[in-house]
């Protein structure tokens, strides 16, 4: 029995190449996180010194209208939408999209490609990624993550193309326009495809139940760090013999045992967990868009008086307002999708789905309530001077 346990442990060890690639990914994640933190601090200081948006909207307008003289900056202009957007979009995707447009002249070279065409294209990519993200092989799921991230880049690129074709410089949502509804529908479709692919993958490869996972973790702890007495006691135990006999973690025995109740998470558990994740993405997207619209009307609209303008600047540059907006950068649907895609890439899909539920919902609900109270207070203050 001792030989069987050692063989079992060896099979659970990860290949050296996988461990090296994991270290590379971890290093890149740390570098990217540090980059986001530094850029968020710069953004915080830039918003503090932004001034009234109505004056910034027309300042340097002539230099922005021309693609040749356009000089992109991540910190100018700074409308509410840009302050509240996801870090990966603000600091990675948008700069690349702006470079392709204004440095390479994409809309000049391909004037027939519209923003709506790009939106339809990333809808097709969302559909294609389902096949990859539900694949049994981690390699093909990682390919699916790369494709979906390219889809997210196109989601940023269509806005750049729209502003280039319309000769618009304001980084705001054009509520009620056809492009707004096409972009919203494509975003919803992308989110549905991502959640559906997670559900299909987990139903095909049902994860072990929580109690069984604990048993394996306990067995590994005893085998790797326990004393000889504990190891020999474990090998003599008939219960441990049954455990490894009926629930070995190699892929063949997992498939044979997939029908045994208690070994795998039930289909109902998987569907409910993934459904709650999908609902969280939808709720986050709805309230993010709603709050961007409200803050935009309250703080970015043209001021009716000098006092009104000063109040807008003071409220926006307050620490509490900026903390709320930065929290929305972290909790918005695009940031949540990036977290999910990272978990899929690292083969931690089920762990993320389960472990992020409580803290994710708690922070999101708390943030929604705080934002509702905050916007109501801003509205009452501004109404006194309008």
mmCIF file of C-alpha atoms in Angstrom:
data_model
loop_
_atom_site.group_PDB
_atom_site.id
_atom_site.type_symbol
_atom_site.label_atom_id
_atom_site.label_comp_id
_atom_site.label_asym_id
_atom_site.label_seq_id
_atom_site.Cartn_x
_atom_site.Cartn_y
_atom_site.Cartn_z
ATOM 1 C CA UNK A 1 0.000 0.000 0.000
ATOM 2 C CA UNK A 2 2.901 2.335 0.694
ATOM 3 C CA UNK A 3 4.070 1.907 -2.903
ATOM 4 C CA UNK A 4 0.603 2.747 -4.188
ATOM 5 C CA UNK A 5 0.488 5.981 -2.200
ATOM 6 C CA UNK A 6 3.914 7.051 -3.448
ATOM 7 C CA UNK A 7 2.851 6.344 -7.003
ATOM 8 C CA UNK A 8 -0.307 8.351 -6.456
ATOM 9 C CA UNK A 9 1.665 11.341 -5.202
ATOM 10 C CA UNK A 10 4.093 11.241 -8.097
ATOM 11 C CA UNK A 11 1.234 11.421 -10.545
ATOM 12 C CA UNK A 12 -0.062 14.522 -8.843
ATOM 13 C CA UNK A 13 3.248 16.353 -9.205
ATOM 14 C CA UNK A 14 3.284 18.969 -11.969
ATOM 15 C CA UNK A 15 5.736 18.767 -14.883
ATOM 16 C CA UNK A 16 8.803 21.003 -14.688
ATOM 17 C CA UNK A 17 7.822 22.958 -17.827
ATOM 18 C CA UNK A 18 4.404 23.680 -16.288
ATOM 19 C CA UNK A 19 5.993 24.897 -13.078
ATOM 20 C CA UNK A 20 8.351 27.172 -15.026
ATOM 21 C CA UNK A 21 5.504 28.586 -17.134
ATOM 22 C CA UNK A 22 3.494 29.167 -13.951
ATOM 23 C CA UNK A 23 6.389 31.142 -12.485
ATOM 24 C CA UNK A 24 6.603 33.238 -15.635
ATOM 25 C CA UNK A 25 2.865 33.916 -15.534
ATOM 26 C CA UNK A 26 3.065 34.791 -11.838
ATOM 27 C CA UNK A 27 5.960 37.179 -12.510
ATOM 28 C CA UNK A 28 4.037 38.852 -15.326
ATOM 29 C CA UNK A 29 0.967 39.152 -13.100
ATOM 30 C CA UNK A 30 3.031 40.841 -10.361
ATOM 31 C CA UNK A 31 4.607 43.242 -12.883
ATOM 32 C CA UNK A 32 1.203 44.054 -14.397
ATOM 33 C CA UNK A 33 -0.350 44.610 -10.955
ATOM 34 C CA UNK A 34 2.484 46.942 -9.978
ATOM 35 C CA UNK A 35 2.039 48.815 -13.276
ATOM 36 C CA UNK A 36 -1.688 49.248 -12.621
ATOM 37 C CA UNK A 37 -1.064 50.510 -9.080
ATOM 38 C CA UNK A 38 1.496 53.085 -10.244
ATOM 39 C CA UNK A 39 -0.766 54.262 -13.071
ATOM 40 C CA UNK A 40 -3.777 54.478 -10.731
ATOM 41 C CA UNK A 41 -1.746 56.739 -8.423
ATOM 42 C CA UNK A 42 -0.864 58.927 -11.413
ATOM 43 C CA UNK A 43 -4.529 58.954 -12.431
ATOM 44 C CA UNK A 44 -5.517 59.928 -8.881
ATOM 45 C CA UNK A 45 -3.169 62.926 -8.987
ATOM 46 C CA UNK A 46 -4.254 63.865 -12.528
ATOM 47 C CA UNK A 47 -7.924 63.959 -11.544
ATOM 48 C CA UNK A 48 -7.061 66.078 -8.515
ATOM 49 C CA UNK A 49 -5.630 68.675 -10.924
ATOM 50 C CA UNK A 50 -8.098 68.158 -13.751
ATOM 51 C CA UNK A 51 -10.184 71.296 -13.357
ATOM 52 C CA UNK A 52 -13.681 71.694 -14.873
ATOM 53 C CA UNK A 53 -14.364 69.281 -17.695
ATOM 54 C CA UNK A 54 -16.347 71.868 -19.691
ATOM 55 C CA UNK A 55 -13.205 73.957 -20.172
ATOM 56 C CA UNK A 56 -11.072 70.906 -20.946
ATOM 57 C CA UNK A 57 -13.564 69.741 -23.554
ATOM 58 C CA UNK A 58 -12.693 72.611 -25.907
ATOM 59 C CA UNK A 59 -9.114 73.179 -24.876
ATOM 60 C CA UNK A 60 -6.664 72.008 -27.557
ATOM 61 C CA UNK A 61 -9.630 70.912 -29.650
ATOM 62 C CA UNK A 62 -7.979 71.812 -32.937
ATOM 63 C CA UNK A 63 -5.029 69.516 -32.264
ATOM 64 C CA UNK A 64 -7.263 66.563 -31.493
ATOM 65 C CA UNK A 65 -9.431 66.769 -34.553
ATOM 66 C CA UNK A 66 -6.514 66.062 -36.841
ATOM 67 C CA UNK A 67 -5.192 62.511 -36.792
ATOM 68 C CA UNK A 68 -1.731 63.711 -37.830
ATOM 69 C CA UNK A 69 -1.319 66.123 -34.924
ATOM 70 C CA UNK A 70 -3.051 63.978 -32.349
ATOM 71 C CA UNK A 71 -0.960 63.165 -29.319
ATOM 72 C CA UNK A 72 -2.562 60.531 -27.134
ATOM 73 C CA UNK A 73 -2.329 60.722 -23.370
ATOM 74 C CA UNK A 74 -3.809 58.310 -20.859
ATOM 75 C CA UNK A 75 -4.432 61.258 -18.536
ATOM 76 C CA UNK A 76 -5.924 63.795 -20.936
ATOM 77 C CA UNK A 77 -8.756 64.368 -21.353
ATOM 78 C CA UNK A 78 -10.218 62.783 -18.226
ATOM 79 C CA UNK A 79 -14.006 62.440 -18.409
ATOM 80 C CA UNK A 80 -15.839 60.384 -15.831
ATOM 81 C CA UNK A 81 -16.069 57.351 -18.118
ATOM 82 C CA UNK A 82 -12.300 57.201 -18.490
ATOM 83 C CA UNK A 83 -11.776 57.555 -14.735
ATOM 84 C CA UNK A 84 -14.140 54.627 -14.044
ATOM 85 C CA UNK A 85 -13.067 52.221 -16.805
ATOM 86 C CA UNK A 86 -11.157 48.997 -16.135
ATOM 87 C CA UNK A 87 -7.395 49.290 -15.642
ATOM 88 C CA UNK A 88 -6.604 46.794 -18.404
ATOM 89 C CA UNK A 89 -8.705 48.816 -20.842
ATOM 90 C CA UNK A 90 -7.407 52.219 -19.749
ATOM 91 C CA UNK A 91 -3.717 51.362 -19.486
ATOM 92 C CA UNK A 92 -3.274 48.540 -22.027
ATOM 93 C CA UNK A 93 -6.034 48.152 -24.609
ATOM 94 C CA UNK A 94 -6.886 51.813 -25.254
ATOM 95 C CA UNK A 95 -3.258 52.960 -25.756
ATOM 96 C CA UNK A 96 -2.710 50.143 -28.284
ATOM 97 C CA UNK A 97 -5.976 51.000 -30.063
ATOM 98 C CA UNK A 98 -5.095 54.704 -30.148
ATOM 99 C CA UNK A 99 -1.637 53.896 -31.513
ATOM 100 C CA UNK A 100 -3.086 51.754 -34.322
ATOM 101 C CA UNK A 101 -5.474 54.533 -35.286
ATOM 102 C CA UNK A 102 -3.430 57.699 -34.926
ATOM 103 C CA UNK A 103 0.101 56.425 -35.546
ATOM 104 C CA UNK A 104 -0.705 53.926 -38.301
ATOM 105 C CA UNK A 105 -3.779 55.686 -39.705
ATOM 106 C CA UNK A 106 -6.104 52.669 -39.582
ATOM 107 C CA UNK A 107 -9.321 54.547 -40.440
ATOM 108 C CA UNK A 108 -7.533 56.324 -43.319
ATOM 109 C CA UNK A 109 -6.217 53.045 -44.748
ATOM 110 C CA UNK A 110 -9.484 51.141 -44.181
ATOM 111 C CA UNK A 111 -12.292 53.740 -44.284
ATOM 112 C CA UNK A 112 -14.877 51.050 -45.061
ATOM 113 C CA UNK A 113 -14.411 49.394 -41.617
ATOM 114 C CA UNK A 114 -16.911 50.962 -39.241
ATOM 115 C CA UNK A 115 -17.232 50.726 -35.484
ATOM 116 C CA UNK A 116 -20.371 48.574 -35.839
ATOM 117 C CA UNK A 117 -18.493 46.178 -38.143
ATOM 118 C CA UNK A 118 -15.816 45.746 -35.453
ATOM 119 C CA UNK A 119 -18.540 45.162 -32.843
ATOM 120 C CA UNK A 120 -20.075 42.426 -35.000
ATOM 121 C CA UNK A 121 -16.600 40.921 -35.480
ATOM 122 C CA UNK A 122 -15.961 40.570 -31.763
ATOM 123 C CA UNK A 123 -19.432 39.022 -31.393
ATOM 124 C CA UNK A 124 -18.311 36.303 -33.820
ATOM 125 C CA UNK A 125 -15.073 35.860 -31.864
ATOM 126 C CA UNK A 126 -17.088 35.485 -28.647
ATOM 127 C CA UNK A 127 -18.998 32.641 -30.259
ATOM 128 C CA UNK A 128 -15.793 30.996 -31.500
ATOM 129 C CA UNK A 129 -14.179 31.058 -28.054
ATOM 130 C CA UNK A 130 -16.894 28.807 -26.598
ATOM 131 C CA UNK A 131 -15.386 25.853 -28.478
ATOM 132 C CA UNK A 132 -11.932 26.618 -27.071
ATOM 133 C CA UNK A 133 -12.894 27.501 -23.499
ATOM 134 C CA UNK A 134 -14.921 24.315 -23.011
ATOM 135 C CA UNK A 135 -12.111 22.078 -24.327
ATOM 136 C CA UNK A 136 -10.701 19.350 -22.059
ATOM 137 C CA UNK A 137 -7.120 20.412 -22.814
ATOM 138 C CA UNK A 138 -5.720 23.328 -20.810
ATOM 139 C CA UNK A 139 -3.646 24.384 -23.828
ATOM 140 C CA UNK A 140 -6.719 24.960 -25.999
ATOM 141 C CA UNK A 141 -8.513 26.744 -23.158
ATOM 142 C CA UNK A 142 -5.504 29.064 -22.914
ATOM 143 C CA UNK A 143 -5.798 29.693 -26.663
ATOM 144 C CA UNK A 144 -9.446 30.545 -26.033
ATOM 145 C CA UNK A 145 -8.395 33.056 -23.364
ATOM 146 C CA UNK A 146 -6.053 34.744 -25.847
ATOM 147 C CA UNK A 147 -8.846 34.936 -28.451
ATOM 148 C CA UNK A 148 -11.290 36.368 -25.928
ATOM 149 C CA UNK A 149 -8.736 38.960 -24.829
ATOM 150 C CA UNK A 150 -8.380 39.967 -28.481
ATOM 151 C CA UNK A 151 -12.151 40.260 -28.523
ATOM 152 C CA UNK A 152 -11.919 42.630 -25.528
ATOM 153 C CA UNK A 153 -9.304 44.669 -27.392
ATOM 154 C CA UNK A 154 -11.684 45.030 -30.358
ATOM 155 C CA UNK A 155 -14.303 46.233 -27.867
ATOM 156 C CA UNK A 156 -11.979 49.169 -27.101
ATOM 157 C CA UNK A 157 -10.923 49.611 -30.712
ATOM 158 C CA UNK A 158 -14.479 50.134 -31.993
ATOM 159 C CA UNK A 159 -14.803 53.227 -29.803
ATOM 160 C CA UNK A 160 -11.577 54.664 -31.219
ATOM 161 C CA UNK A 161 -12.783 54.034 -34.783
ATOM 162 C CA UNK A 162 -16.153 55.637 -34.003
ATOM 163 C CA UNK A 163 -14.508 58.805 -32.704
ATOM 164 C CA UNK A 164 -12.146 58.916 -35.695
ATOM 165 C CA UNK A 165 -14.981 58.592 -38.241
ATOM 166 C CA UNK A 166 -17.205 61.079 -36.404
ATOM 167 C CA UNK A 167 -14.344 63.540 -35.697
ATOM 168 C CA UNK A 168 -15.278 63.457 -32.047
ATOM 169 C CA UNK A 169 -12.771 63.921 -29.238
ATOM 170 C CA UNK A 170 -14.940 63.486 -26.142
ATOM 171 C CA UNK A 171 -14.472 60.132 -24.428
ATOM 172 C CA UNK A 172 -18.138 59.722 -23.456
ATOM 173 C CA UNK A 173 -20.969 57.287 -24.103
ATOM 174 C CA UNK A 174 -23.453 58.499 -26.708
ATOM 175 C CA UNK A 175 -26.595 57.241 -25.020
ATOM 176 C CA UNK A 176 -29.508 56.497 -27.339
ATOM 177 C CA UNK A 177 -27.451 56.209 -30.527
ATOM 178 C CA UNK A 178 -27.392 53.097 -32.718
ATOM 179 C CA UNK A 179 -23.708 52.548 -31.955
ATOM 180 C CA UNK A 180 -24.415 52.591 -28.224
ATOM 181 C CA UNK A 181 -27.015 49.817 -28.511
ATOM 182 C CA UNK A 182 -24.875 47.751 -30.898
ATOM 183 C CA UNK A 183 -21.894 48.007 -28.537
ATOM 184 C CA UNK A 184 -24.064 47.168 -25.504
ATOM 185 C CA UNK A 185 -25.601 44.156 -27.258
ATOM 186 C CA UNK A 186 -22.178 42.879 -28.320
ATOM 187 C CA UNK A 187 -20.877 43.238 -24.752
ATOM 188 C CA UNK A 188 -23.854 41.312 -23.377
ATOM 189 C CA UNK A 189 -23.356 38.612 -26.007
ATOM 190 C CA UNK A 190 -19.668 38.328 -25.111
ATOM 191 C CA UNK A 191 -20.482 37.924 -21.431
ATOM 192 C CA UNK A 192 -23.109 35.263 -22.170
ATOM 193 C CA UNK A 193 -20.630 33.303 -24.324
ATOM 194 C CA UNK A 194 -17.976 33.442 -21.583
ATOM 195 C CA UNK A 195 -20.358 32.219 -18.865
ATOM 196 C CA UNK A 196 -21.819 29.539 -21.146
ATOM 197 C CA UNK A 197 -18.355 28.198 -21.967
ATOM 198 C CA UNK A 198 -17.515 27.972 -18.235
ATOM 199 C CA UNK A 199 -20.735 26.075 -17.558
ATOM 200 C CA UNK A 200 -20.176 23.652 -20.440
ATOM 201 C CA UNK A 201 -16.577 22.977 -19.406
ATOM 202 C CA UNK A 202 -17.460 22.336 -15.753
ATOM 203 C CA UNK A 203 -20.363 20.060 -16.694
ATOM 204 C CA UNK A 204 -18.004 18.023 -18.901
ATOM 205 C CA UNK A 205 -15.206 18.000 -16.311
ATOM 206 C CA UNK A 206 -17.034 18.046 -13.035
ATOM 207 C CA UNK A 207 -14.746 19.179 -10.192
ATOM 208 C CA UNK A 208 -14.382 17.078 -7.034
ATOM 209 C CA UNK A 209 -16.697 17.842 -4.172
ATOM 210 C CA UNK A 210 -15.468 19.978 -1.303
ATOM 211 C CA UNK A 211 -15.232 17.087 1.186
ATOM 212 C CA UNK A 212 -13.273 14.914 -1.234
ATOM 213 C CA UNK A 213 -10.834 17.735 -1.955
ATOM 214 C CA UNK A 214 -10.203 18.080 1.771
ATOM 215 C CA UNK A 215 -9.527 14.345 2.044
ATOM 216 C CA UNK A 216 -6.907 14.496 -0.691
ATOM 217 C CA UNK A 217 -5.308 17.571 0.851
ATOM 218 C CA UNK A 218 -5.152 15.821 4.230
ATOM 219 C CA UNK A 219 -3.625 12.701 2.656
ATOM 220 C CA UNK A 220 -0.975 14.771 0.882
ATOM 221 C CA UNK A 221 -0.129 16.668 4.069
ATOM 222 C CA UNK A 222 0.393 13.427 5.940
ATOM 223 C CA UNK A 223 2.484 11.892 3.176
ATOM 224 C CA UNK A 224 4.669 14.910 2.495
ATOM 225 C CA UNK A 225 5.227 16.358 5.951
ATOM 226 C CA UNK A 226 4.079 13.752 8.424
ATOM 227 C CA UNK A 227 6.208 11.434 10.526
ATOM 228 C CA UNK A 228 6.956 7.837 9.620
ATOM 229 C CA UNK A 229 4.484 6.677 12.242
ATOM 230 C CA UNK A 230 1.715 8.762 10.636
ATOM 231 C CA UNK A 231 2.599 7.496 7.176
ATOM 232 C CA UNK A 232 2.577 3.875 8.232
ATOM 233 C CA UNK A 233 -0.686 4.419 10.094
ATOM 234 C CA UNK A 234 -2.204 5.905 6.972
ATOM 235 C CA UNK A 235 -1.047 2.994 4.827
ATOM 236 C CA UNK A 236 -2.528 0.469 7.253
ATOM 237 C CA UNK A 237 -5.837 2.291 7.416
ATOM 238 C CA UNK A 238 -8.598 0.489 5.587
ATOM 239 C CA UNK A 239 -10.479 3.758 5.129
ATOM 240 C CA UNK A 240 -7.532 5.336 3.299
ATOM 241 C CA UNK A 241 -7.258 2.185 1.201
ATOM 242 C CA UNK A 242 -10.886 2.638 0.178
ATOM 243 C CA UNK A 243 -10.270 6.320 -0.436
ATOM 244 C CA UNK A 244 -7.485 5.783 -2.963
ATOM 245 C CA UNK A 245 -9.156 2.753 -4.431
ATOM 246 C CA UNK A 246 -12.451 4.468 -5.220
ATOM 247 C CA UNK A 247 -11.387 8.105 -5.812
ATOM 248 C CA UNK A 248 -7.928 8.202 -7.378
ATOM 249 C CA UNK A 249 -7.185 11.507 -9.076
ATOM 250 C CA UNK A 250 -5.822 10.151 -12.350
ATOM 251 C CA UNK A 251 -8.018 10.970 -15.312
ATOM 252 C CA UNK A 252 -9.122 7.413 -16.136
ATOM 253 C CA UNK A 253 -10.489 6.670 -12.678
ATOM 254 C CA UNK A 254 -12.114 10.092 -12.507
ATOM 255 C CA UNK A 255 -14.103 9.348 -15.624
ATOM 256 C CA UNK A 256 -15.129 5.944 -14.283
ATOM 257 C CA UNK A 257 -16.192 7.449 -10.983
ATOM 258 C CA UNK A 258 -18.015 10.405 -12.509
ATOM 259 C CA UNK A 259 -21.325 8.741 -11.875
ATOM 260 C CA UNK A 260 -20.660 8.058 -8.205
ATOM 261 C CA UNK A 261 -22.561 10.376 -5.957
ATOM 262 C CA UNK A 262 -20.500 12.467 -3.567
ATOM 263 C CA UNK A 263 -17.249 12.285 -5.519
ATOM 264 C CA UNK A 264 -17.978 15.178 -7.902
ATOM 265 C CA UNK A 265 -19.861 18.425 -7.504
ATOM 266 C CA UNK A 266 -23.438 17.934 -8.683
ATOM 267 C CA UNK A 267 -24.691 19.440 -11.916
ATOM 268 C CA UNK A 268 -27.159 21.577 -9.983
ATOM 269 C CA UNK A 269 -24.334 22.980 -7.840
ATOM 270 C CA UNK A 270 -22.286 23.797 -10.931
ATOM 271 C CA UNK A 271 -25.192 25.440 -12.769
ATOM 272 C CA UNK A 272 -26.243 27.529 -9.766
ATOM 273 C CA UNK A 273 -22.680 28.656 -9.067
ATOM 274 C CA UNK A 274 -22.040 29.638 -12.689
ATOM 275 C CA UNK A 275 -25.462 31.308 -12.913
ATOM 276 C CA UNK A 276 -24.630 33.487 -9.895
ATOM 277 C CA UNK A 277 -21.344 34.411 -11.567
ATOM 278 C CA UNK A 278 -23.202 35.414 -14.729
ATOM 279 C CA UNK A 279 -25.720 37.438 -12.732
ATOM 280 C CA UNK A 280 -22.861 39.199 -10.934
ATOM 281 C CA UNK A 281 -21.327 40.185 -14.285
ATOM 282 C CA UNK A 282 -24.707 41.487 -15.494
ATOM 283 C CA UNK A 283 -25.416 43.441 -12.286
ATOM 284 C CA UNK A 284 -21.915 44.913 -12.332
ATOM 285 C CA UNK A 285 -22.249 45.965 -15.990
ATOM 286 C CA UNK A 286 -25.698 47.498 -15.454
ATOM 287 C CA UNK A 287 -24.776 49.575 -12.408
ATOM 288 C CA UNK A 288 -21.386 50.588 -13.854
ATOM 289 C CA UNK A 289 -23.035 51.960 -16.987
ATOM 290 C CA UNK A 290 -25.805 53.583 -14.938
ATOM 291 C CA UNK A 291 -23.400 55.275 -12.539
ATOM 292 C CA UNK A 292 -21.131 56.469 -15.360
ATOM 293 C CA UNK A 293 -24.191 58.106 -16.911
ATOM 294 C CA UNK A 294 -25.202 59.725 -13.600
ATOM 295 C CA UNK A 295 -21.709 60.993 -12.729
ATOM 296 C CA UNK A 296 -21.291 62.219 -16.291
ATOM 297 C CA UNK A 297 -24.495 64.292 -16.053
ATOM 298 C CA UNK A 298 -23.617 65.631 -12.609
ATOM 299 C CA UNK A 299 -19.883 66.337 -12.917
ATOM 300 C CA UNK A 300 -19.039 66.534 -16.642
ATOM 301 C CA UNK A 301 -22.008 68.573 -17.869
ATOM 302 C CA UNK A 302 -21.496 72.262 -18.722
ATOM 303 C CA UNK A 303 -21.803 74.394 -15.599
ATOM 304 C CA UNK A 304 -24.520 77.066 -15.429
ATOM 305 C CA UNK A 305 -22.492 79.304 -13.142
ATOM 306 C CA UNK A 306 -19.022 79.726 -11.730
ATOM 307 C CA UNK A 307 -20.153 78.410 -8.333
ATOM 308 C CA UNK A 308 -21.670 75.355 -10.033
ATOM 309 C CA UNK A 309 -18.396 74.751 -11.863
ATOM 310 C CA UNK A 310 -16.302 75.026 -8.707
ATOM 311 C CA UNK A 311 -18.593 72.572 -6.916
ATOM 312 C CA UNK A 312 -18.258 70.073 -9.771
ATOM 313 C CA UNK A 313 -14.462 70.255 -9.564
ATOM 314 C CA UNK A 314 -14.438 70.051 -5.771
ATOM 315 C CA UNK A 315 -16.746 67.011 -5.663
ATOM 316 C CA UNK A 316 -14.868 65.141 -8.396
ATOM 317 C CA UNK A 317 -11.462 65.776 -6.841
ATOM 318 C CA UNK A 318 -12.597 64.704 -3.367
ATOM 319 C CA UNK A 319 -10.884 61.592 -2.058
ATOM 320 C CA UNK A 320 -14.162 59.765 -1.391
ATOM 321 C CA UNK A 321 -15.406 60.288 -4.962
ATOM 322 C CA UNK A 322 -12.129 59.046 -6.426
ATOM 323 C CA UNK A 323 -12.077 55.986 -4.150
ATOM 324 C CA UNK A 324 -15.588 55.058 -5.320
ATOM 325 C CA UNK A 325 -14.613 55.493 -8.968
ATOM 326 C CA UNK A 326 -11.428 53.452 -8.570
ATOM 327 C CA UNK A 327 -13.468 50.725 -6.861
ATOM 328 C CA UNK A 328 -15.735 50.670 -9.900
ATOM 329 C CA UNK A 329 -12.634 50.216 -12.064
ATOM 330 C CA UNK A 330 -11.913 47.025 -10.114
ATOM 331 C CA UNK A 331 -15.519 45.787 -9.862
ATOM 332 C CA UNK A 332 -16.761 46.589 -13.373
ATOM 333 C CA UNK A 333 -17.761 43.774 -15.711
ATOM 334 C CA UNK A 334 -14.638 44.038 -17.867
ATOM 335 C CA UNK A 335 -12.351 43.713 -14.835
ATOM 336 C CA UNK A 336 -14.387 40.735 -13.651
ATOM 337 C CA UNK A 337 -14.038 39.132 -17.080
ATOM 338 C CA UNK A 338 -10.265 39.658 -16.919
ATOM 339 C CA UNK A 339 -10.196 37.901 -13.532
ATOM 340 C CA UNK A 340 -12.226 34.998 -14.921
ATOM 341 C CA UNK A 341 -9.981 34.679 -17.970
ATOM 342 C CA UNK A 342 -6.899 34.672 -15.730
ATOM 343 C CA UNK A 343 -8.431 31.867 -13.656
ATOM 344 C CA UNK A 344 -9.190 29.864 -16.815
ATOM 345 C CA UNK A 345 -5.633 30.376 -18.082
ATOM 346 C CA UNK A 346 -4.229 29.075 -14.774
ATOM 347 C CA UNK A 347 -6.676 26.139 -14.724
ATOM 348 C CA UNK A 348 -8.416 27.511 -11.621
ATOM 349 C CA UNK A 349 -11.875 28.056 -13.087
ATOM 350 C CA UNK A 350 -13.915 26.226 -10.464
ATOM 351 C CA UNK A 351 -11.845 27.637 -7.600
ATOM 352 C CA UNK A 352 -12.551 31.179 -8.826
ATOM 353 C CA UNK A 353 -16.262 30.506 -9.376
ATOM 354 C CA UNK A 354 -16.705 29.162 -5.840
ATOM 355 C CA UNK A 355 -14.298 31.274 -3.799
ATOM 356 C CA UNK A 356 -15.151 34.634 -5.354
ATOM 357 C CA UNK A 357 -18.892 34.395 -4.820
ATOM 358 C CA UNK A 358 -19.229 35.663 -1.252
ATOM 359 C CA UNK A 359 -16.594 38.389 -1.317
ATOM 360 C CA UNK A 360 -17.539 39.408 -4.876
ATOM 361 C CA UNK A 361 -21.228 39.860 -4.097
ATOM 362 C CA UNK A 362 -20.521 41.534 -0.748
ATOM 363 C CA UNK A 363 -18.177 44.152 -2.217
ATOM 364 C CA UNK A 364 -20.414 44.758 -5.244
ATOM 365 C CA UNK A 365 -23.602 45.285 -3.215
ATOM 366 C CA UNK A 366 -21.788 47.505 -0.726
ATOM 367 C CA UNK A 367 -20.325 49.563 -3.590
ATOM 368 C CA UNK A 368 -23.731 49.941 -5.285
ATOM 369 C CA UNK A 369 -25.346 51.205 -2.069
ATOM 370 C CA UNK A 370 -22.508 53.657 -1.357
ATOM 371 C CA UNK A 371 -22.638 54.981 -4.925
ATOM 372 C CA UNK A 372 -26.409 55.444 -4.813
ATOM 373 C CA UNK A 373 -26.120 57.440 -1.590
ATOM 374 C CA UNK A 374 -23.203 59.438 -2.968
ATOM 375 C CA UNK A 375 -24.894 60.403 -6.245
ATOM 376 C CA UNK A 376 -28.073 61.384 -4.367
ATOM 377 C CA UNK A 377 -26.040 63.672 -2.108
ATOM 378 C CA UNK A 378 -24.205 65.239 -5.082
ATOM 379 C CA UNK A 379 -27.509 65.872 -6.837
ATOM 380 C CA UNK A 380 -28.972 67.617 -3.783
ATOM 381 C CA UNK A 381 -25.846 69.815 -3.390
ATOM 382 C CA UNK A 382 -25.770 70.864 -7.041
ATOM 383 C CA UNK A 383 -29.492 71.588 -7.160
ATOM 384 C CA UNK A 384 -28.977 74.278 -4.538
ATOM 385 C CA UNK A 385 -26.783 76.340 -6.891
ATOM 386 C CA UNK A 386 -28.471 75.609 -10.228
#
